[in-house]
Short mmCIF file of C-alpha atoms in Angstrom, two decimals:
data_model
loop_
_atom_site.label_atom_id
_atom_site.label_comp_id
_atom_site.label_asym_id
_atom_site.label_seq_id
_atom_site.Cartn_x
_atom_site.Cartn_y
_atom_site.Cartn_z
CA MET A 1 98.77 -19.54 -16.10
CA TYR A 2 97.93 -23.07 -16.96
CA ALA A 3 96.68 -23.92 -13.50
CA SER A 4 94.53 -20.86 -13.28
CA THR A 5 92.80 -21.64 -16.60
CA LYS A 6 92.26 -25.32 -15.82
CA LEU A 7 90.48 -24.68 -12.55
CA PRO A 8 87.58 -22.66 -13.95
CA ARG A 9 86.91 -25.25 -16.69
CA THR A 10 86.73 -28.00 -14.05
CA SER A 11 84.29 -26.01 -11.93
CA ALA A 12 82.14 -25.26 -14.98
CA LEU A 13 81.95 -28.94 -15.89
CA PHE A 14 81.04 -29.79 -12.32
CA LEU A 15 78.28 -27.23 -12.24
CA SER A 16 76.81 -28.43 -15.54
CA ALA A 17 76.84 -32.04 -14.36
CA LEU A 18 75.18 -31.04 -11.10
CA LEU A 19 72.43 -29.14 -12.91
CA GLY A 20 71.81 -32.07 -15.26
CA GLY A 21 71.43 -34.45 -12.33
CA VAL A 22 68.97 -32.12 -10.60
CA ILE A 23 66.85 -31.82 -13.77
CA PHE A 24 66.89 -35.59 -14.31
CA THR A 25 65.87 -36.32 -10.74
CA SER A 26 63.10 -33.71 -10.84
CA CYS A 27 61.67 -35.18 -14.06
CA ALA A 28 61.78 -38.66 -12.61
CA SER A 29 60.06 -37.58 -9.40
CA SER A 30 57.35 -35.70 -11.29
CA HIS A 31 56.74 -38.74 -13.51
CA GLN A 32 56.39 -40.96 -10.44
CA SER A 33 54.03 -38.52 -8.72
CA ALA A 34 51.90 -38.35 -11.85
CA ASN A 35 51.75 -42.12 -11.93
CA LYS A 36 50.68 -42.17 -8.28
CA ALA A 37 47.94 -39.53 -8.81
CA LEU A 38 46.29 -41.29 -11.73
CA PRO A 39 44.24 -44.38 -10.79
CA PRO A 40 45.07 -47.59 -12.52
CA ILE A 41 42.99 -48.34 -15.62
CA ALA A 42 40.86 -51.40 -15.03
CA ALA A 43 40.96 -54.07 -17.66
CA PRO A 44 37.68 -54.57 -19.54
CA ALA A 45 35.68 -57.48 -18.23
CA PRO A 46 35.35 -60.32 -20.68
CA THR A 47 31.94 -60.51 -22.31
CA ASN A 48 30.42 -63.64 -23.70
CA GLU A 49 27.02 -64.83 -24.92
CA SER A 50 26.22 -66.64 -21.68
CA SER A 51 26.44 -63.46 -19.58
CA ILE A 52 24.21 -61.58 -22.08
CA SER A 53 21.60 -64.32 -22.03
CA GLN A 54 21.64 -64.40 -18.22
CA LYS A 55 20.98 -60.63 -18.10
CA ALA A 56 18.14 -61.04 -20.62
CA GLU A 57 16.55 -63.75 -18.52
CA ALA A 58 16.94 -61.68 -15.36
CA ALA A 59 14.93 -58.75 -16.82
CA PRO A 60 11.86 -60.15 -18.68
CA ILE A 61 9.50 -57.92 -20.64
CA VAL A 62 6.54 -56.82 -18.51
CA ARG A 63 3.21 -57.17 -20.31
CA SER A 64 -0.12 -55.85 -19.11
CA ARG A 65 -2.82 -58.36 -18.25
CA PRO A 66 -5.59 -58.50 -20.87
CA GLN A 67 -8.90 -57.02 -19.81
CA LEU A 68 -11.49 -59.63 -20.85
CA ILE A 69 -15.26 -59.61 -20.67
CA LYS A 70 -16.16 -63.28 -20.28
CA LYS A 71 -19.57 -64.80 -20.98
CA ALA A 72 -20.43 -68.46 -20.49
CA ALA A 73 -23.44 -70.59 -21.41
CA ILE A 74 -24.20 -74.09 -20.17
CA SER A 75 -27.18 -76.37 -20.78
CA LEU A 76 -28.10 -79.16 -18.36
CA THR A 77 -30.59 -81.99 -18.33
CA VAL A 78 -31.73 -82.50 -14.74
CA ASN A 79 -34.15 -84.73 -12.90
CA SER A 80 -36.00 -81.90 -11.17
CA VAL A 81 -35.90 -78.31 -12.33
CA ASP A 82 -37.21 -76.90 -9.04
CA GLN A 83 -34.60 -78.70 -6.95
CA THR A 84 -31.87 -77.64 -9.36
CA ILE A 85 -32.92 -74.00 -9.07
CA ASP A 86 -32.58 -74.25 -5.28
CA ALA A 87 -29.12 -75.79 -5.67
CA VAL A 88 -28.10 -73.04 -8.08
CA SER A 89 -29.18 -70.41 -5.52
CA GLN A 90 -26.92 -72.03 -2.93
CA ILE A 91 -23.98 -72.05 -5.37
CA ILE A 92 -24.54 -68.37 -6.15
CA ASN A 93 -24.47 -67.42 -2.48
CA LYS A 94 -21.34 -69.47 -1.93
CA GLN A 95 -19.53 -67.94 -4.89
CA GLN A 96 -20.56 -64.39 -3.93
CA GLY A 97 -22.52 -63.94 -7.14
CA ASP A 98 -25.88 -62.48 -8.11
CA LEU A 99 -29.02 -63.87 -9.73
CA ILE A 100 -29.93 -61.36 -12.46
CA GLY A 101 -32.62 -63.32 -14.31
CA LEU A 102 -34.93 -66.33 -13.99
CA LYS A 103 -37.44 -67.59 -16.56
CA GLN A 104 -39.47 -70.75 -15.98
CA GLN A 105 -41.62 -72.35 -18.67
CA GLN A 106 -44.29 -74.87 -17.84
CA PRO A 107 -44.78 -77.94 -20.06
CA LYS A 108 -46.68 -77.36 -23.31
CA ASN A 109 -47.90 -79.54 -26.13
CA ASP A 110 -44.93 -78.70 -28.37
CA ASN A 111 -42.46 -79.13 -25.51
CA PRO A 112 -43.77 -81.40 -22.74
CA ARG A 113 -40.64 -80.91 -20.63
CA TYR A 114 -40.25 -78.40 -17.83
CA THR A 115 -37.55 -75.84 -18.70
CA ALA A 116 -35.94 -72.86 -17.01
CA THR A 117 -33.33 -70.24 -17.91
CA ILE A 118 -31.17 -68.58 -15.22
CA GLN A 119 -28.88 -65.58 -15.64
CA LEU A 120 -25.95 -65.44 -13.18
CA ARG A 121 -23.20 -62.91 -12.47
CA ILE A 122 -20.05 -64.31 -10.88
CA PRO A 123 -16.64 -62.77 -10.04
CA GLU A 124 -14.27 -63.34 -12.94
CA ASN A 125 -11.76 -65.35 -10.91
CA LEU A 126 -14.52 -67.80 -9.83
CA LEU A 127 -15.96 -68.47 -13.28
CA GLU A 128 -14.28 -71.83 -13.87
CA SER A 129 -15.05 -73.19 -10.40
CA THR A 130 -18.68 -72.08 -10.69
CA LEU A 131 -19.08 -73.82 -14.03
CA GLU A 132 -17.64 -77.01 -12.57
CA GLN A 133 -20.12 -76.92 -9.69
CA LEU A 134 -23.04 -76.26 -12.05
CA ALA A 135 -21.99 -79.15 -14.29
CA LYS A 136 -22.37 -81.53 -11.35
CA LEU A 137 -26.10 -80.76 -11.06
CA GLY A 138 -27.04 -82.76 -14.15
CA THR A 139 -25.94 -83.95 -17.58
CA VAL A 140 -24.11 -81.32 -19.61
CA ASP A 141 -25.65 -80.93 -23.07
CA SER A 142 -23.55 -77.96 -24.19
CA ARG A 143 -21.00 -75.58 -22.71
CA ASN A 144 -19.16 -72.61 -24.20
CA ILE A 145 -17.20 -69.55 -23.04
CA THR A 146 -16.62 -66.37 -25.02
CA ALA A 147 -14.20 -63.54 -24.16
CA GLU A 148 -13.81 -60.01 -25.48
CA ASP A 149 -10.66 -58.00 -24.87
CA VAL A 150 -11.53 -54.39 -23.96
CA GLY A 151 -8.07 -53.32 -22.82
CA ASP A 152 -7.69 -50.79 -25.64
CA ARG A 153 -11.06 -49.22 -24.85
CA LEU A 154 -10.17 -48.93 -21.17
CA VAL A 155 -6.86 -47.26 -21.98
CA ASP A 156 -8.60 -44.90 -24.39
CA PHE A 157 -11.23 -43.93 -21.81
CA GLN A 158 -8.60 -43.35 -19.13
CA ALA A 159 -6.51 -41.18 -21.46
CA ARG A 160 -9.55 -39.14 -22.46
CA LEU A 161 -10.51 -38.68 -18.82
CA THR A 162 -7.00 -37.47 -17.98
CA ASN A 163 -7.03 -34.91 -20.79
CA LEU A 164 -10.54 -33.75 -19.96
CA ARG A 165 -9.67 -33.27 -16.30
CA LYS A 166 -6.66 -31.16 -17.30
CA THR A 167 -8.92 -29.12 -19.55
CA GLU A 168 -11.38 -28.74 -16.68
CA ALA A 169 -8.63 -27.45 -14.38
CA ASN A 170 -7.42 -24.97 -17.01
CA LEU A 171 -10.93 -23.72 -17.65
CA GLN A 172 -11.45 -23.29 -13.93
CA LYS A 173 -8.30 -21.13 -13.73
CA ILE A 174 -9.46 -19.06 -16.70
CA MET A 175 -12.85 -18.62 -15.11
CA ASP A 176 -11.26 -17.40 -11.88
CA ARG A 177 -9.28 -14.80 -13.83
CA ALA A 178 -12.11 -13.77 -16.17
CA GLY A 179 -13.27 -10.18 -15.75
CA SER A 180 -16.34 -9.48 -17.87
CA ILE A 181 -19.65 -11.27 -17.51
CA THR A 182 -19.56 -12.43 -21.14
CA ASP A 183 -16.22 -14.15 -20.66
CA VAL A 184 -17.39 -15.76 -17.44
CA LEU A 185 -20.55 -17.11 -19.08
CA SER A 186 -18.71 -18.50 -22.11
CA VAL A 187 -16.08 -20.19 -19.94
CA ALA A 188 -18.79 -21.54 -17.63
CA GLN A 189 -20.66 -23.05 -20.61
CA GLU A 190 -17.49 -24.68 -21.90
CA LEU A 191 -16.70 -25.95 -18.41
CA SER A 192 -20.19 -27.45 -18.13
CA ASN A 193 -19.76 -29.28 -21.46
CA VAL A 194 -16.39 -30.68 -20.39
CA ARG A 195 -17.80 -31.90 -17.07
CA GLN A 196 -20.74 -33.56 -18.82
CA THR A 197 -18.35 -35.37 -21.15
CA ILE A 198 -16.27 -36.44 -18.14
CA GLU A 199 -19.34 -37.94 -16.45
CA GLN A 200 -20.33 -39.85 -19.59
CA ILE A 201 -16.86 -41.31 -20.17
CA ASP A 202 -16.46 -42.11 -16.48
CA ALA A 203 -19.76 -44.02 -16.52
CA GLN A 204 -18.68 -45.99 -19.60
CA LEU A 205 -15.32 -46.73 -17.99
CA LYS A 206 -16.93 -47.99 -14.80
CA SER A 207 -19.37 -50.14 -16.80
CA LEU A 208 -16.50 -51.79 -18.68
CA GLN A 209 -14.54 -52.34 -15.49
CA ASN A 210 -17.61 -53.93 -13.89
CA GLN A 211 -18.09 -56.25 -16.88
CA VAL A 212 -14.44 -57.25 -16.66
CA ALA A 213 -14.64 -57.90 -12.92
CA TYR A 214 -17.86 -59.97 -13.16
CA SER A 215 -18.58 -62.68 -15.71
CA THR A 216 -22.06 -63.65 -16.92
CA ILE A 217 -23.37 -67.22 -17.02
CA THR A 218 -26.53 -68.31 -18.86
CA LEU A 219 -27.80 -71.60 -17.43
CA ASN A 220 -30.45 -73.54 -19.37
CA LEU A 221 -32.24 -76.31 -17.47
CA GLU A 222 -34.48 -79.01 -18.95
CA ALA A 223 -36.23 -81.82 -17.14
CA ALA A 224 -35.15 -85.32 -18.13
CA VAL A 225 -38.70 -86.74 -18.08
CA SER A 226 -41.74 -85.01 -19.53
CA SER A 227 -44.22 -84.04 -16.87
CA THR A 228 -47.97 -84.20 -17.45
CA SER A 229 -50.21 -81.89 -15.53
CA PRO A 230 -52.65 -83.71 -13.22
CA GLN A 231 -56.32 -83.88 -14.21
CA PRO A 232 -58.31 -81.21 -12.32
CA ALA A 233 -61.26 -82.21 -10.15
CA PHE A 234 -64.83 -82.45 -11.48
CA GLY A 235 -65.95 -79.37 -9.59
CA LEU A 236 -63.07 -77.33 -11.00
CA GLN A 237 -63.91 -78.48 -14.50
CA VAL A 238 -67.57 -77.46 -14.10
CA GLN A 239 -66.57 -74.11 -12.68
CA GLU A 240 -64.09 -73.52 -15.50
CA THR A 241 -66.77 -74.43 -18.09
CA TRP A 242 -69.29 -72.09 -16.46
CA ASN A 243 -66.78 -69.26 -16.42
CA ASN A 244 -65.91 -69.80 -20.05
CA SER A 245 -69.58 -69.92 -21.14
CA THR A 246 -70.55 -66.79 -19.22
CA HIS A 247 -67.54 -64.99 -20.58
CA SER A 248 -68.48 -66.06 -24.10
CA LEU A 249 -72.09 -64.90 -23.60
CA SER A 250 -71.02 -61.53 -22.31
CA ALA A 251 -68.60 -61.13 -25.20
CA PHE A 252 -71.36 -62.07 -27.69
CA SER A 253 -73.80 -59.60 -26.09
CA VAL A 254 -71.24 -56.83 -26.20
CA GLY A 255 -70.58 -57.64 -29.85
CA LEU A 256 -74.30 -57.39 -30.73
CA LEU A 257 -74.57 -54.10 -28.88
CA LYS A 258 -71.60 -52.72 -30.79
CA LEU A 259 -73.13 -53.90 -34.07
CA GLY A 260 -76.42 -52.15 -33.23
CA ILE A 261 -74.58 -48.92 -32.48
CA TRP A 262 -72.78 -49.12 -35.81
CA LEU A 263 -76.06 -49.73 -37.66
CA ILE A 264 -77.76 -46.79 -35.94
CA VAL A 265 -74.87 -44.47 -36.79
CA TYR A 266 -74.79 -45.51 -40.45
CA SER A 267 -78.61 -45.82 -40.80
CA PRO A 268 -79.00 -42.69 -43.02
CA TYR A 269 -76.58 -44.10 -45.55
CA LEU A 270 -78.32 -47.47 -45.37
CA LEU A 271 -81.73 -45.84 -46.01
CA ILE A 272 -80.37 -43.93 -48.99
CA PHE A 273 -78.84 -47.10 -50.38
CA ALA A 274 -82.14 -49.01 -49.89
CA ALA A 275 -84.10 -46.22 -51.62
CA LEU A 276 -81.74 -46.31 -54.57
CA VAL A 277 -82.09 -50.08 -54.90
CA TYR A 278 -85.89 -49.86 -54.68
CA GLY A 279 -86.10 -47.05 -57.24
CA PHE A 280 -83.86 -48.89 -59.66
CA THR A 281 -85.99 -52.02 -59.35
CA ARG A 282 -89.26 -50.06 -60.04
CA TRP A 283 -87.73 -48.31 -63.00
CA ARG A 284 -86.58 -51.58 -64.50
CA ARG A 285 -90.04 -53.11 -64.17
CA THR A 286 -91.85 -50.16 -65.74
CA HIS A 287 -89.49 -49.71 -68.65
CA SER A 288 -88.98 -53.36 -69.53
CA PRO A 289 -90.55 -54.37 -73.00
CA ARG A 290 -93.79 -56.28 -72.94
CA LEU A 291 -93.81 -59.87 -73.96
CA THR A 292 -95.04 -60.41 -77.54
CA GLN A 293 -97.45 -63.12 -78.36
CA THR A 294 -96.03 -66.27 -79.76
CA PRO A 295 -97.05 -67.58 -83.20
CA GLN A 296 -98.68 -70.64 -81.70
CA SER A 297 -101.16 -68.54 -79.69
CA THR A 298 -102.23 -66.58 -82.81
CA SER A 299 -102.76 -69.70 -84.88
CA SER A 300 -104.97 -71.22 -82.21
CA GLU A 301 -107.20 -68.21 -82.27
#
């Protein structure tokens, strides 16, 4: 009896221990497999101020280049204005510029020096070098450069053009789908107005871009020594005097003829005015009181 009861208890304990070991080993193996499946968590990299500053220096802020309309003016005193003009023409050709204006003024009594004003148009990137070459042609009296930033206007024009072109495309689609003649005409009129506005803004945009690409230089030249005009020959003086006198005589004759025409036209009014003056004079003579005799004349009688 005792042996039979002891044997089942021993087998039960053995089975429970075996099951506990299996469960423990299965939990351990699952924990290890889970650890193998998950990747290791990387440690956060240390951050410091030096690394942040290096990143900031590596990515600088990009700024758009200003769109400037540059105008320059320079005044020179030169030995010979004509020779300087020739030299300026050579500089313009070398710098791939254009001569847009030339004004020469001969010596006068108030300004006995020979002067000239030249308007130049030079590529914007060659403005400084051109001014340096022009300064070598004489003595610089004055020099200044002005600049106007038109970047905002250019951006505004480009944005308006983009919107107008989108509107043009939409109107074109509507026009293609329009059925009645009234709708087609109204859309066509609106499309024409949009295209006209596009052309105007596009012309203004191109004008601004051209002014930005090319700078303007105003060059004032003045001779260092006053030049006196040579005395003309005797024959030229006589001829000039004869021409002046004949011109004066013809002008005087024409003036007399015009005066005669005016008198003939207004002659009726002149005759009426003369008659009135004559009548008033006669009336005054007839109605004036007679002179009385003086007392001395009566006493003498």
